[in-house]
Coordinates of C-alpha atoms in Angstrom, one line a residue:
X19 CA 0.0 0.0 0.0
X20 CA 1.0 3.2 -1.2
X21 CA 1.8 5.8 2.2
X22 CA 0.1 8.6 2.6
X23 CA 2.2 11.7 2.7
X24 CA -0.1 14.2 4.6
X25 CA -1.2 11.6 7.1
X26 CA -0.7 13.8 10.6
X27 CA 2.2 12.1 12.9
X28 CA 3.8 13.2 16.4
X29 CA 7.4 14.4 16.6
X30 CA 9.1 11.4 18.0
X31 CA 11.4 14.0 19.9
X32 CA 7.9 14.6 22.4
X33 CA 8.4 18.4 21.9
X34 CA 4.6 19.0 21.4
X35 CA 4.0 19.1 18.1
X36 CA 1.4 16.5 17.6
X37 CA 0.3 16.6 13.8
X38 CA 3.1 16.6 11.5
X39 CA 2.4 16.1 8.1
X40 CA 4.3 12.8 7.5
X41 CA 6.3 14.0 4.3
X42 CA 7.1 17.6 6.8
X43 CA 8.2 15.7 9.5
X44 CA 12.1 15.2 8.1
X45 CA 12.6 19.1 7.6
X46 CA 10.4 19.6 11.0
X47 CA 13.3 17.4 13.4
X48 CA 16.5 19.3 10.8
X49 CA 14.9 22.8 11.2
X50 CA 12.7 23.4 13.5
X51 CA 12.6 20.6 16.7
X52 CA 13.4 22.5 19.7
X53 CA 14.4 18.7 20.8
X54 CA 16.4 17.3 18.2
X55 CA 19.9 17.0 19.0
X56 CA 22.5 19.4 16.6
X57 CA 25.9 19.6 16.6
X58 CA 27.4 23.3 17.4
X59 CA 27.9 25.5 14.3
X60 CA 31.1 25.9 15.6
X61 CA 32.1 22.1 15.1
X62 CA 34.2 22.6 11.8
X63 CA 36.4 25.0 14.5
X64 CA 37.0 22.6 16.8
X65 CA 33.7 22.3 19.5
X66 CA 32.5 19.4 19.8
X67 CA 29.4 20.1 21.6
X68 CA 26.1 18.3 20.8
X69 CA 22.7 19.8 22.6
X70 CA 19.1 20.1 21.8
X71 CA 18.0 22.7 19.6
X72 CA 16.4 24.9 22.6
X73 CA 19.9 25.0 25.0
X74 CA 22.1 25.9 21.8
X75 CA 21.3 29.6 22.0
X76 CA 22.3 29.4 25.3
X77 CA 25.8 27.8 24.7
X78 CA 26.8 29.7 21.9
X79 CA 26.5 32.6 23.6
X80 CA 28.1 31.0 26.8
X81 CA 31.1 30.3 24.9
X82 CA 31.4 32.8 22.2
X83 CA 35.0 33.7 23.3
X84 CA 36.4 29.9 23.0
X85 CA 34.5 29.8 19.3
X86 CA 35.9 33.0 19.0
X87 CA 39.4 32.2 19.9
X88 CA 38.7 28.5 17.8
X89 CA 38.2 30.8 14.5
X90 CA 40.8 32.7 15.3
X91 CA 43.2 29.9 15.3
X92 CA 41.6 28.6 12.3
X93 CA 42.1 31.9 10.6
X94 CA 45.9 32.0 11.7
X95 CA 46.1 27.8 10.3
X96 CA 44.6 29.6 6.8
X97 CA 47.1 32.2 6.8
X98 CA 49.6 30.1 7.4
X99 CA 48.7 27.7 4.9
X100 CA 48.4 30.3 2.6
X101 CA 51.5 31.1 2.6
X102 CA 52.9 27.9 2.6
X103 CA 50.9 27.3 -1.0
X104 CA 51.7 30.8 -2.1
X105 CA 55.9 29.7 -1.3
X106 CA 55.0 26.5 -3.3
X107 CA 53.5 28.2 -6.0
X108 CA 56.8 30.4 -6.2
X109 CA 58.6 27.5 -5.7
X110 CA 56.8 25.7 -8.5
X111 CA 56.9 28.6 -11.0
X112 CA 60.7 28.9 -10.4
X113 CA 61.1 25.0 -11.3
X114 CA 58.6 25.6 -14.4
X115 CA 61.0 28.1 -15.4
X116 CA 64.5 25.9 -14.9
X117 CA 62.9 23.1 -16.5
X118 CA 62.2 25.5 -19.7
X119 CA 65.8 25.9 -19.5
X120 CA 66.7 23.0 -19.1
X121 CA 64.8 21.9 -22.3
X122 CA 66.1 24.4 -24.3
X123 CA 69.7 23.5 -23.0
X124 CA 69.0 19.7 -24.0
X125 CA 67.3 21.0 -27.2
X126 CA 70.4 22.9 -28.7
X127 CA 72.9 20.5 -27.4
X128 CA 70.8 18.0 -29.1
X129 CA 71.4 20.5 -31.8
X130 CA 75.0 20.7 -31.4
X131 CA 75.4 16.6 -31.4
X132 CA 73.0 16.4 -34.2
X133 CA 75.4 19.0 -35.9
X134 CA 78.8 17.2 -34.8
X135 CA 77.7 13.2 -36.1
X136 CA 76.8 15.1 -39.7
X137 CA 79.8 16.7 -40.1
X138 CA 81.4 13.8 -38.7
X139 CA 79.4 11.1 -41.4
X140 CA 80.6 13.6 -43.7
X141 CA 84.2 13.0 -43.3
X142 CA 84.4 9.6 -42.4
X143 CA 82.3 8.9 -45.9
X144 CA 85.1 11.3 -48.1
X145 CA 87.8 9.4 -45.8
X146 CA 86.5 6.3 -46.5
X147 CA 85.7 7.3 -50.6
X148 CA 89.5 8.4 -50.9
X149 CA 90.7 5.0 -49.4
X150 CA 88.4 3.0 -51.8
X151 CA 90.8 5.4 -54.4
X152 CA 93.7 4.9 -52.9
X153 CA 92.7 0.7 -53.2
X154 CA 91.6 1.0 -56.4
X155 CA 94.7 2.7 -57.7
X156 CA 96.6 0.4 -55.7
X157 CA 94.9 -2.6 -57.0
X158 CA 95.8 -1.2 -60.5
X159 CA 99.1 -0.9 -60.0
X160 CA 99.4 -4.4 -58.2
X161 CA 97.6 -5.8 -61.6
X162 CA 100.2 -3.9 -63.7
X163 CA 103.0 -5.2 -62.1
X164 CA 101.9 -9.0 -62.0
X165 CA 101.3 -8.1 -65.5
X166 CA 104.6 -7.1 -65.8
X167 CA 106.3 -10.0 -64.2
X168 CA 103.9 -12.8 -66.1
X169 CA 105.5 -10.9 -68.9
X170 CA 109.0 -11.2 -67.6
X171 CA 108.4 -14.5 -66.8
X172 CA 107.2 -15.2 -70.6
X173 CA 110.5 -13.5 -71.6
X174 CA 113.1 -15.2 -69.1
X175 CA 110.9 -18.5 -70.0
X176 CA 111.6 -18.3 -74.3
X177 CA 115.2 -16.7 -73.1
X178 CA 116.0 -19.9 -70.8
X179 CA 114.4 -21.9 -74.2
X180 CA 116.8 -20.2 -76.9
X181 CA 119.7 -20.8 -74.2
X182 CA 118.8 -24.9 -74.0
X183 CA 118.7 -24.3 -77.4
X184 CA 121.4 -23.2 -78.1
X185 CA 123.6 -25.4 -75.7
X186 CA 121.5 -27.7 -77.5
X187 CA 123.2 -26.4 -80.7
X188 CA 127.0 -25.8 -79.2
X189 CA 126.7 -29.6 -77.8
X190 CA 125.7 -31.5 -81.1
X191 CA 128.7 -28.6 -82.3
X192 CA 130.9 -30.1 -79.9
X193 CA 130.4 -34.1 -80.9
X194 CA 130.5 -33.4 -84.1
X195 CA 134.2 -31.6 -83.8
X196 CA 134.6 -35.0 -81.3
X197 CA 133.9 -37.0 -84.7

């Protein structure tokens, strides 16, 4: 069964009111209960004090120098604290800044490197291009002179063949002179 919402109810707290409306009777015990138990306005301070509605009239205004003094010290925690995050935020720009630098240090000396393996490529290919040369020429000339000698050898080959040859030639001279 559905519940009625304007069905009358009494305050559980007993402070008199007898007919509630049953969906006014949640903001009836947060607002308006001289019963109902509350914490002090002051509890984000520090009080911990937790009365009826009706006495906390009284207490505030028994202790309005310790809430007094209890905002006063939160007051001086905020100041502090301010300028704790106001130090830190100097603090924070000052490393924002040093790590720009820092970037920009790492950026040209990335640069600089960058710079300094090119040129060095660079002269390790032209080094490496005039020793190809310097092989290649030497190659040549290595081909040239076994050239050279297989020709020598040719020529000291046919010269050692005329010389047989020719002893050849002064031996059958010689037996016949024998004869």
């Amino acid at each position: 069964w559905p519940v009625c919402e304007k069905y009358p109810l009494p305050c559980p707290n007993e402070c008199g009111e007898e007919e509630i409306e049953r969906q006014h009777l949640k903001r009836h015990l947060q607002q308006n209960c001289p019963l109902e138990v509350i914490q002090c306005q002051f509890s984000y301070a520090g009080c911990g004090a937790k009365l009826q509605r009706r006495l906390m009239s009284a207490h505030l205004n028994e202790n309005a120098e310790l809430h007094f003094s209890m905002v006063a010290q939160i007051q001086n925690e905020v100041s502090k604290f301010k300028l704790v995050v106001q130090q830190q935020e100097g603090q924070l720009k000052q490393q924002k800044t040093e790590i720009k630098q820092l970037k920009n240090q790492v950026n040209q000396h990335k640069e600089n490197v960058t710079s300094q393996i090119k040129q060095q490529t660079r002269v390790l290919k032209d080094q490496m291009k005039q020793q190809e040369d310097q092989l290649r020429q030497q190659g040549n000339f290595l081909k040239q002179q076994a050239d050279q000698i297989w020709q020598l050898t040719s020529q000291i080959k046919q010269q050692g063949d005329q010389i047989k040859q020719q002893g050849d030639q002064i031996k059958q001279q010689g037996d016949t002179i024998k004869q």
